[in-house]
Amino acid sequence: MERDQFYMQRCIQLAKMANGYAKPNPMVGAVLVYNDTIIGEGYHQQYGGPHAEVNCINSVAENNKHLISKSTLYVSLEPCAHYGKTPPCSLLIIQNQIPKVVIGMQDPFAQVNGKGIDQLKAAGINVITDVLKNDCQILNKRFITFHTAKRPYIILKWAQTANGFIGSNTTKRLFISNLFTNRIVHQWRSEEAAILIGKNTALYDNPNLTNQYWPCTPQPIRMVIDNTCSLPSTLNIFNTNFPTWVWNSQKNESIGFVSYFKLHQSSTVISSILEACYEKNIQSILVEGGANVLQQFIDAGLWDEARVITNLNMSVPNGIIAPKLKSALLSNTENIQSDLIQYFIPAQHV
């Protein structure tokens, strides 16, 4: 069992190399072991490309090919059992006559969800499941939430002064976090499918909502709530470099890189956005503001993580009060010069 955990940990390490690239597919790593020696390893490198099992088996050196049918395959997620952009990995494993497969966790995706495991067992393969299951679930928390809760994984993020203000009372933007923390924020952006802000944040802060400090990773979809479609087209989020989605109450249309989506009037704005994102296969959203939008997610209980940046050296006499978390547990802290980053999860997730 200890050796199984050792090799599963390597699968997880490999899988993380695709962070930001595999979405909306899960991150998956695979290791092929013969006589306690790794003879092949691979991971799902990008959406649409070969799966981890394919890359792992293909990585085996020519002089070791004959050992594949005598080896154990470790994989962090149940091998797929359906034809998608690639053939089923369960079939590949069976064809290569691999006698034993150790799986980190079952795939919650409806077209797999136990079918891959069943196919392997039906072929006489020794299958062991749930090795480092919790670690594998954390690895693909976005993918799991999307397929089980039927909504995107929601991360709330804001920066606040030491005395609890998120912005000023004027139209002038208040820069709170330091340059090093900003680079971490751009890494966060690269890991999510979309970024969401409200109308006032777009208007007064005029952000680009890109991960320009993390340029080698995919750009998230920029989203803004603008019920009346009145935001000026000169704002940075409407530049033609990357797609922008405008959630509104008036129209459905696309103009170049900008798409307008009319929200359902039968539910709240937040619920309507999440329903539409689920339909459009958006698996995660980083909500960056403003305070009112963030508080709506908190009040609705629709969040999975919160990342709060506090500049310990900055105070202002007044301004826009930061959102207030409810039933939140502090899971981690990090200090970056003047900034304290606190990571929270909802209490009900524990």
Tab-separated table of C-alpha atoms in Angstrom:
chain	number	residue	atom	x	y	z
A	1	MET	CA	0.000	0.000	0.000
A	2	GLU	CA	2.840	2.382	0.834
A	3	ARG	CA	4.427	1.773	-2.571
A	4	ASP	CA	1.070	2.382	-4.237
A	5	GLN	CA	0.857	5.762	-2.505
A	6	PHE	CA	4.411	6.590	-3.561
A	7	TYR	CA	3.664	6.034	-7.238
A	8	MET	CA	0.263	7.727	-6.992
A	9	GLN	CA	1.991	10.788	-5.585
A	10	ARG	CA	4.165	10.818	-8.709
A	11	CYS	CA	1.000	10.655	-10.833
A	12	ILE	CA	-0.293	13.746	-9.034
A	13	GLN	CA	3.016	15.560	-9.562
A	14	LEU	CA	2.848	14.840	-13.271
A	15	ALA	CA	-0.800	15.875	-13.516
A	16	LYS	CA	-0.082	19.295	-11.989
A	17	MET	CA	2.220	20.087	-14.899
A	18	ALA	CA	-0.921	20.655	-16.993
A	19	ASN	CA	-2.432	23.182	-14.576
A	20	GLY	CA	-4.225	25.723	-16.751
A	21	TYR	CA	-3.759	23.731	-19.955
A	22	ALA	CA	-5.964	20.644	-19.538
A	23	LYS	CA	-9.211	22.524	-18.770
A	24	PRO	CA	-12.025	21.718	-19.190
A	25	ASN	CA	-10.626	18.196	-18.993
A	26	PRO	CA	-9.276	16.986	-15.645
A	27	MET	CA	-5.582	16.949	-14.831
A	28	VAL	CA	-4.371	13.351	-14.907
A	29	GLY	CA	-0.989	11.694	-14.427
A	30	ALA	CA	0.035	8.092	-15.102
A	31	VAL	CA	3.044	5.951	-14.208
A	32	LEU	CA	3.927	2.467	-15.457
A	33	VAL	CA	5.972	0.374	-13.024
A	34	TYR	CA	7.778	-2.927	-13.554
A	35	ASN	CA	9.496	-4.652	-10.650
A	36	ASP	CA	9.517	-1.414	-8.605
A	37	THR	CA	11.063	0.563	-11.459
A	38	ILE	CA	9.287	3.248	-13.457
A	39	ILE	CA	9.481	2.381	-17.152
A	40	GLY	CA	7.009	4.971	-18.406
A	41	GLU	CA	5.163	8.060	-17.286
A	42	GLY	CA	2.957	10.734	-18.783
A	43	TYR	CA	0.206	13.252	-18.164
A	44	HIS	CA	-2.673	14.830	-20.044
A	45	GLN	CA	-0.802	17.842	-21.371
A	46	GLN	CA	-3.575	19.853	-22.972
A	47	TYR	CA	-7.245	19.727	-23.886
A	48	GLY	CA	-7.815	17.697	-27.036
A	49	GLY	CA	-4.445	15.964	-26.784
A	50	PRO	CA	-3.610	12.383	-25.795
A	51	HIS	CA	-4.628	11.311	-22.314
A	52	ALA	CA	-2.165	10.490	-19.547
A	53	GLU	CA	-2.351	6.735	-20.135
A	54	VAL	CA	-1.516	7.152	-23.838
A	55	ASN	CA	1.479	9.382	-23.149
A	56	CYS	CA	2.648	7.049	-20.402
A	57	ILE	CA	2.576	3.896	-22.533
A	58	ASN	CA	4.102	5.722	-25.513
A	59	SER	CA	6.990	6.908	-23.326
A	60	VAL	CA	8.223	3.379	-22.657
A	61	ALA	CA	11.593	2.806	-24.305
A	62	GLU	CA	11.686	0.348	-27.187
A	63	ASN	CA	13.819	-2.113	-25.237
A	64	ASN	CA	11.231	-2.112	-22.431
A	65	LYS	CA	8.101	-2.531	-24.551
A	66	HIS	CA	7.948	-6.227	-23.725
A	67	LEU	CA	7.602	-5.330	-20.036
A	68	ILE	CA	4.338	-3.398	-20.472
A	69	SER	CA	2.247	-6.570	-20.200
A	70	LYS	CA	4.011	-7.410	-16.922
A	71	SER	CA	3.720	-3.986	-15.299
A	72	THR	CA	1.374	-2.067	-13.012
A	73	LEU	CA	-0.234	1.116	-14.293
A	74	TYR	CA	-0.873	3.888	-11.779
A	75	VAL	CA	-3.286	6.632	-12.811
A	76	SER	CA	-4.729	9.457	-10.714
A	77	LEU	CA	-8.209	9.285	-12.312
A	78	GLU	CA	-10.278	6.383	-13.589
A	79	PRO	CA	-9.412	5.667	-17.251
A	80	CYS	CA	-12.082	6.910	-19.645
A	81	ALA	CA	-14.384	4.348	-21.223
A	82	HIS	CA	-15.952	6.384	-24.029
A	83	TYR	CA	-15.019	7.820	-27.399
A	84	GLY	CA	-14.499	11.573	-27.170
A	85	LYS	CA	-11.684	13.515	-28.797
A	86	THR	CA	-9.576	10.381	-28.226
A	87	PRO	CA	-10.383	6.635	-28.024
A	88	PRO	CA	-11.118	5.024	-24.622
A	89	CYS	CA	-8.075	4.599	-22.391
A	90	SER	CA	-9.655	1.508	-20.844
A	91	LEU	CA	-9.460	-0.165	-24.266
A	92	LEU	CA	-5.806	0.850	-24.659
A	93	ILE	CA	-4.952	-0.701	-21.294
A	94	ILE	CA	-6.742	-3.935	-22.213
A	95	GLN	CA	-5.038	-4.067	-25.626
A	96	ASN	CA	-1.639	-3.707	-23.974
A	97	GLN	CA	-2.518	-6.557	-21.591
A	98	ILE	CA	-1.540	-4.607	-18.497
A	99	PRO	CA	-2.390	-6.967	-15.625
A	100	LYS	CA	-2.846	-4.475	-12.781
A	101	VAL	CA	-4.171	-0.902	-12.584
A	102	VAL	CA	-4.100	1.289	-9.468
A	103	ILE	CA	-6.533	4.233	-9.608
A	104	GLY	CA	-6.590	7.339	-7.436
A	105	MET	CA	-10.287	8.120	-7.723
A	106	GLN	CA	-13.389	7.299	-9.738
A	107	ASP	CA	-14.322	9.746	-12.504
A	108	PRO	CA	-17.576	11.625	-11.683
A	109	PHE	CA	-18.190	12.407	-15.370
A	110	ALA	CA	-21.428	10.637	-16.335
A	111	GLN	CA	-19.967	8.968	-19.446
A	112	VAL	CA	-17.264	7.331	-17.334
A	113	ASN	CA	-18.244	7.137	-13.615
A	114	GLY	CA	-17.288	3.522	-12.937
A	115	LYS	CA	-17.556	2.268	-16.514
A	116	GLY	CA	-13.793	2.340	-17.042
A	117	ILE	CA	-13.227	0.355	-13.863
A	118	ASP	CA	-15.922	-2.148	-14.850
A	119	GLN	CA	-14.362	-2.652	-18.299
A	120	LEU	CA	-10.943	-3.296	-16.806
A	121	LYS	CA	-12.306	-5.795	-14.293
A	122	ALA	CA	-14.350	-7.541	-16.977
A	123	ALA	CA	-11.115	-8.038	-18.922
A	124	GLY	CA	-9.583	-9.805	-15.918
A	125	ILE	CA	-7.377	-6.902	-14.821
A	126	ASN	CA	-6.631	-6.507	-11.119
A	127	VAL	CA	-7.986	-3.058	-10.220
A	128	ILE	CA	-7.252	-1.196	-6.983
A	129	THR	CA	-9.084	2.070	-6.348
A	130	ASP	CA	-9.088	5.061	-3.986
A	131	VAL	CA	-5.329	5.312	-3.454
A	132	LEU	CA	-4.638	8.866	-2.185
A	133	LYS	CA	-8.257	9.557	-3.080
A	134	ASN	CA	-8.456	12.827	-1.152
A	135	ASP	CA	-5.315	14.206	-2.821
A	136	CYS	CA	-6.665	13.232	-6.237
A	137	GLN	CA	-9.979	14.932	-5.461
A	138	ILE	CA	-8.197	18.140	-4.460
A	139	LEU	CA	-6.218	18.000	-7.709
A	140	ASN	CA	-9.423	18.063	-9.759
A	141	LYS	CA	-11.732	19.990	-7.420
A	142	ARG	CA	-12.965	22.145	-10.310
A	143	PHE	CA	-13.815	19.170	-12.520
A	144	ILE	CA	-15.517	17.327	-9.651
A	145	THR	CA	-17.611	20.295	-8.518
A	146	PHE	CA	-18.718	20.952	-12.084
A	147	HIS	CA	-19.949	17.393	-12.599
A	148	THR	CA	-21.436	16.826	-9.143
A	149	ALA	CA	-22.857	20.245	-8.190
A	150	LYS	CA	-23.737	21.102	-11.825
A	151	ARG	CA	-22.083	24.519	-11.595
A	152	PRO	CA	-18.607	26.026	-11.942
A	153	TYR	CA	-16.114	25.932	-9.083
A	154	ILE	CA	-16.222	29.428	-7.532
A	155	ILE	CA	-13.179	31.230	-6.119
A	156	LEU	CA	-13.707	34.645	-4.538
A	157	LYS	CA	-10.764	37.030	-4.488
A	158	TRP	CA	-10.297	40.549	-3.230
A	159	ALA	CA	-7.640	42.863	-1.821
A	160	GLN	CA	-8.354	45.038	1.191
A	161	THR	CA	-6.597	47.618	3.321
A	162	ALA	CA	-5.532	46.881	6.875
A	163	ASN	CA	-8.701	48.612	8.113
A	164	GLY	CA	-11.025	46.662	5.816
A	165	PHE	CA	-11.653	48.747	2.701
A	166	ILE	CA	-11.673	47.300	-0.808
A	167	GLY	CA	-11.699	50.613	-2.670
A	168	SER	CA	-12.039	54.366	-2.350
A	169	ASN	CA	-15.225	56.453	-2.399
A	170	THR	CA	-13.994	58.231	-5.520
A	171	THR	CA	-13.639	57.099	-9.122
A	172	LYS	CA	-9.883	56.836	-8.596
A	173	ARG	CA	-8.614	53.278	-8.415
A	174	LEU	CA	-7.058	52.197	-5.125
A	175	PHE	CA	-4.028	49.963	-5.695
A	176	ILE	CA	-3.763	47.726	-2.626
A	177	SER	CA	-1.694	44.584	-3.248
A	178	ASN	CA	2.027	44.761	-4.016
A	179	LEU	CA	3.796	43.822	-7.253
A	180	PHE	CA	4.784	40.351	-6.076
A	181	THR	CA	1.240	39.495	-4.998
A	182	ASN	CA	-0.049	40.770	-8.338
A	183	ARG	CA	2.030	38.157	-10.094
A	184	ILE	CA	0.485	35.453	-7.951
A	185	VAL	CA	-2.976	36.782	-8.837
A	186	HIS	CA	-2.092	36.447	-12.508
A	187	GLN	CA	-1.080	32.850	-11.886
A	188	TRP	CA	-4.468	32.298	-10.235
A	189	ARG	CA	-6.164	33.735	-13.302
A	190	SER	CA	-4.297	31.332	-15.574
A	191	GLU	CA	-5.696	28.377	-13.620
A	192	GLU	CA	-9.371	29.274	-14.062
A	193	ALA	CA	-11.724	29.156	-17.036
A	194	ALA	CA	-13.174	32.628	-16.455
A	195	ILE	CA	-12.903	35.838	-14.423
A	196	LEU	CA	-16.037	37.725	-13.351
A	197	ILE	CA	-16.479	41.352	-12.295
A	198	GLY	CA	-19.361	43.772	-11.917
A	199	LYS	CA	-20.155	46.861	-13.946
A	200	ASN	CA	-18.652	49.397	-11.542
A	201	THR	CA	-15.356	47.515	-11.300
A	202	ALA	CA	-15.109	47.515	-15.086
A	203	LEU	CA	-16.007	51.195	-15.280
A	204	TYR	CA	-13.867	52.676	-12.506
A	205	ASP	CA	-10.925	50.270	-12.253
A	206	ASN	CA	-10.814	49.582	-16.016
A	207	PRO	CA	-8.904	46.270	-15.619
A	208	ASN	CA	-7.600	44.153	-18.477
A	209	LEU	CA	-8.489	40.922	-16.611
A	210	THR	CA	-5.624	39.063	-18.277
A	211	ASN	CA	-2.762	37.039	-16.862
A	212	GLN	CA	-0.107	39.195	-18.548
A	213	TYR	CA	2.423	38.356	-15.834
A	214	TRP	CA	1.856	34.659	-16.568
A	215	PRO	CA	1.914	34.903	-20.378
A	216	CYS	CA	2.660	31.315	-21.349
A	217	THR	CA	-0.650	29.988	-20.031
A	218	PRO	CA	-4.140	30.189	-21.583
A	219	GLN	CA	-6.124	33.362	-20.998
A	220	PRO	CA	-9.419	33.036	-19.088
A	221	ILE	CA	-12.699	34.304	-20.509
A	222	ARG	CA	-13.379	37.796	-19.183
A	223	MET	CA	-16.920	38.207	-17.835
A	224	VAL	CA	-18.749	41.331	-16.704
A	225	ILE	CA	-22.268	41.905	-15.384
A	226	ASP	CA	-23.833	44.843	-17.250
A	227	ASN	CA	-27.625	44.589	-17.210
A	228	THR	CA	-28.225	47.544	-19.519
A	229	CYS	CA	-25.241	46.984	-21.835
A	230	SER	CA	-24.142	50.549	-21.155
A	231	LEU	CA	-20.423	50.083	-20.532
A	232	PRO	CA	-18.329	52.062	-23.061
A	233	SER	CA	-16.580	49.991	-25.713
A	234	THR	CA	-13.309	51.817	-24.975
A	235	LEU	CA	-12.800	49.909	-21.705
A	236	ASN	CA	-9.867	47.517	-21.518
A	237	ILE	CA	-12.073	44.438	-21.142
A	238	PHE	CA	-13.428	45.142	-24.645
A	239	ASN	CA	-10.058	45.103	-26.377
A	240	THR	CA	-9.772	42.589	-29.197
A	241	ASN	CA	-6.997	40.488	-27.700
A	242	PHE	CA	-9.185	38.012	-25.811
A	243	PRO	CA	-12.894	37.062	-25.522
A	244	THR	CA	-15.266	38.949	-23.226
A	245	TRP	CA	-18.742	37.846	-22.150
A	246	VAL	CA	-21.303	40.414	-21.046
A	247	TRP	CA	-24.127	39.138	-18.822
A	248	ASN	CA	-27.162	41.363	-19.323
A	249	SER	CA	-30.963	41.556	-19.364
A	250	GLN	CA	-31.446	42.764	-22.941
A	251	LYS	CA	-29.773	40.828	-25.746
A	252	ASN	CA	-27.980	37.790	-27.114
A	253	GLU	CA	-25.422	38.604	-29.785
A	254	SER	CA	-21.735	38.462	-30.621
A	255	ILE	CA	-19.652	41.294	-32.002
A	256	GLY	CA	-16.098	40.228	-32.695
A	257	PHE	CA	-14.509	39.047	-29.451
A	258	VAL	CA	-17.427	40.317	-27.344
A	259	SER	CA	-20.467	38.108	-26.675
A	260	TYR	CA	-23.665	39.284	-24.975
A	261	PHE	CA	-25.739	36.749	-23.056
A	262	LYS	CA	-29.222	37.548	-21.825
A	263	LEU	CA	-29.878	36.202	-18.334
A	264	HIS	CA	-32.976	34.306	-17.289
A	265	GLN	CA	-35.371	36.588	-15.423
A	266	SER	CA	-36.826	33.719	-13.372
A	267	SER	CA	-33.766	33.419	-11.084
A	268	THR	CA	-31.200	35.659	-9.414
A	269	VAL	CA	-28.402	37.151	-11.497
A	270	ILE	CA	-25.799	34.940	-9.829
A	271	SER	CA	-27.814	31.732	-10.231
A	272	SER	CA	-28.602	32.590	-13.835
A	273	ILE	CA	-24.926	33.159	-14.627
A	274	LEU	CA	-23.908	29.860	-13.037
A	275	GLU	CA	-26.637	27.959	-14.892
A	276	ALA	CA	-25.501	29.455	-18.194
A	277	CYS	CA	-21.853	28.730	-17.429
A	278	TYR	CA	-22.690	25.100	-16.705
A	279	GLU	CA	-24.441	24.849	-20.067
A	280	LYS	CA	-21.401	26.403	-21.759
A	281	ASN	CA	-18.927	24.073	-19.996
A	282	ILE	CA	-17.235	26.799	-17.941
A	283	GLN	CA	-15.840	24.767	-15.042
A	284	SER	CA	-14.393	27.491	-12.826
A	285	ILE	CA	-14.767	31.226	-12.188
A	286	LEU	CA	-12.499	33.601	-10.316
A	287	VAL	CA	-14.755	36.359	-8.968
A	288	GLU	CA	-12.660	39.511	-8.586
A	289	GLY	CA	-15.221	42.160	-7.650
A	290	GLY	CA	-16.609	44.452	-6.825
A	291	ALA	CA	-17.774	44.264	-3.254
A	292	ASN	CA	-21.455	43.948	-4.152
A	293	VAL	CA	-20.916	41.075	-6.605
A	294	LEU	CA	-18.660	39.239	-4.162
A	295	GLN	CA	-21.186	39.670	-1.343
A	296	GLN	CA	-23.970	38.261	-3.534
A	297	PHE	CA	-21.989	35.034	-3.982
A	298	ILE	CA	-21.285	34.900	-0.242
A	299	ASP	CA	-24.909	35.545	0.758
A	300	ALA	CA	-26.110	32.868	-1.676
A	301	GLY	CA	-23.599	30.358	-0.296
A	302	LEU	CA	-22.242	29.877	-3.813
A	303	TRP	CA	-18.490	29.744	-3.318
A	304	ASP	CA	-15.821	27.097	-2.825
A	305	GLU	CA	-12.762	29.145	-1.894
A	306	ALA	CA	-12.003	32.722	-0.885
A	307	ARG	CA	-8.587	34.331	-1.198
A	308	VAL	CA	-8.318	37.589	0.724
A	309	ILE	CA	-5.258	39.802	0.307
A	310	THR	CA	-4.693	42.337	3.094
A	311	ASN	CA	-2.067	45.051	2.779
A	312	LEU	CA	-0.939	45.311	6.394
A	313	ASN	CA	0.793	48.647	5.776
A	314	MET	CA	-2.123	50.444	4.115
A	315	SER	CA	-5.052	52.164	5.785
A	316	VAL	CA	-7.501	54.707	4.392
A	317	PRO	CA	-9.907	56.973	6.305
A	318	ASN	CA	-12.960	55.694	4.425
A	319	GLY	CA	-14.039	53.875	1.303
A	320	ILE	CA	-15.890	50.806	0.046
A	321	ILE	CA	-16.161	48.224	2.816
A	322	ALA	CA	-14.759	44.785	1.953
A	323	PRO	CA	-17.140	41.801	1.688
A	324	LYS	CA	-17.917	39.795	4.823
A	325	LEU	CA	-17.489	36.031	4.694
A	326	LYS	CA	-20.041	33.840	6.461
A	327	SER	CA	-19.410	30.391	7.944
A	328	ALA	CA	-15.854	30.401	6.641
A	329	LEU	CA	-12.847	28.460	7.877
A	330	LEU	CA	-9.287	29.704	7.484
A	331	SER	CA	-7.340	26.973	5.688
A	332	ASN	CA	-3.986	28.644	5.041
A	333	THR	CA	-2.066	31.920	5.228
A	334	GLU	CA	0.836	33.352	3.257
A	335	ASN	CA	2.928	36.472	3.760
A	336	ILE	CA	4.381	38.322	0.767
A	337	GLN	CA	6.171	41.440	1.988
A	338	SER	CA	3.409	43.889	3.018
A	339	ASP	CA	0.605	41.537	1.984
A	340	LEU	CA	-1.087	38.810	3.991
A	341	ILE	CA	-2.980	36.275	1.874
A	342	GLN	CA	-5.659	34.309	3.720
A	343	TYR	CA	-7.303	31.276	2.153
A	344	PHE	CA	-10.799	30.342	3.322
A	345	ILE	CA	-13.206	27.482	2.596
A	346	PRO	CA	-16.903	27.230	3.514
A	347	ALA	CA	-17.462	25.536	6.860
A	348	GLN	CA	-19.933	23.112	5.304
A	349	HIS	CA	-17.180	21.685	3.069
A	350	VAL	CA	-15.416	20.206	6.087
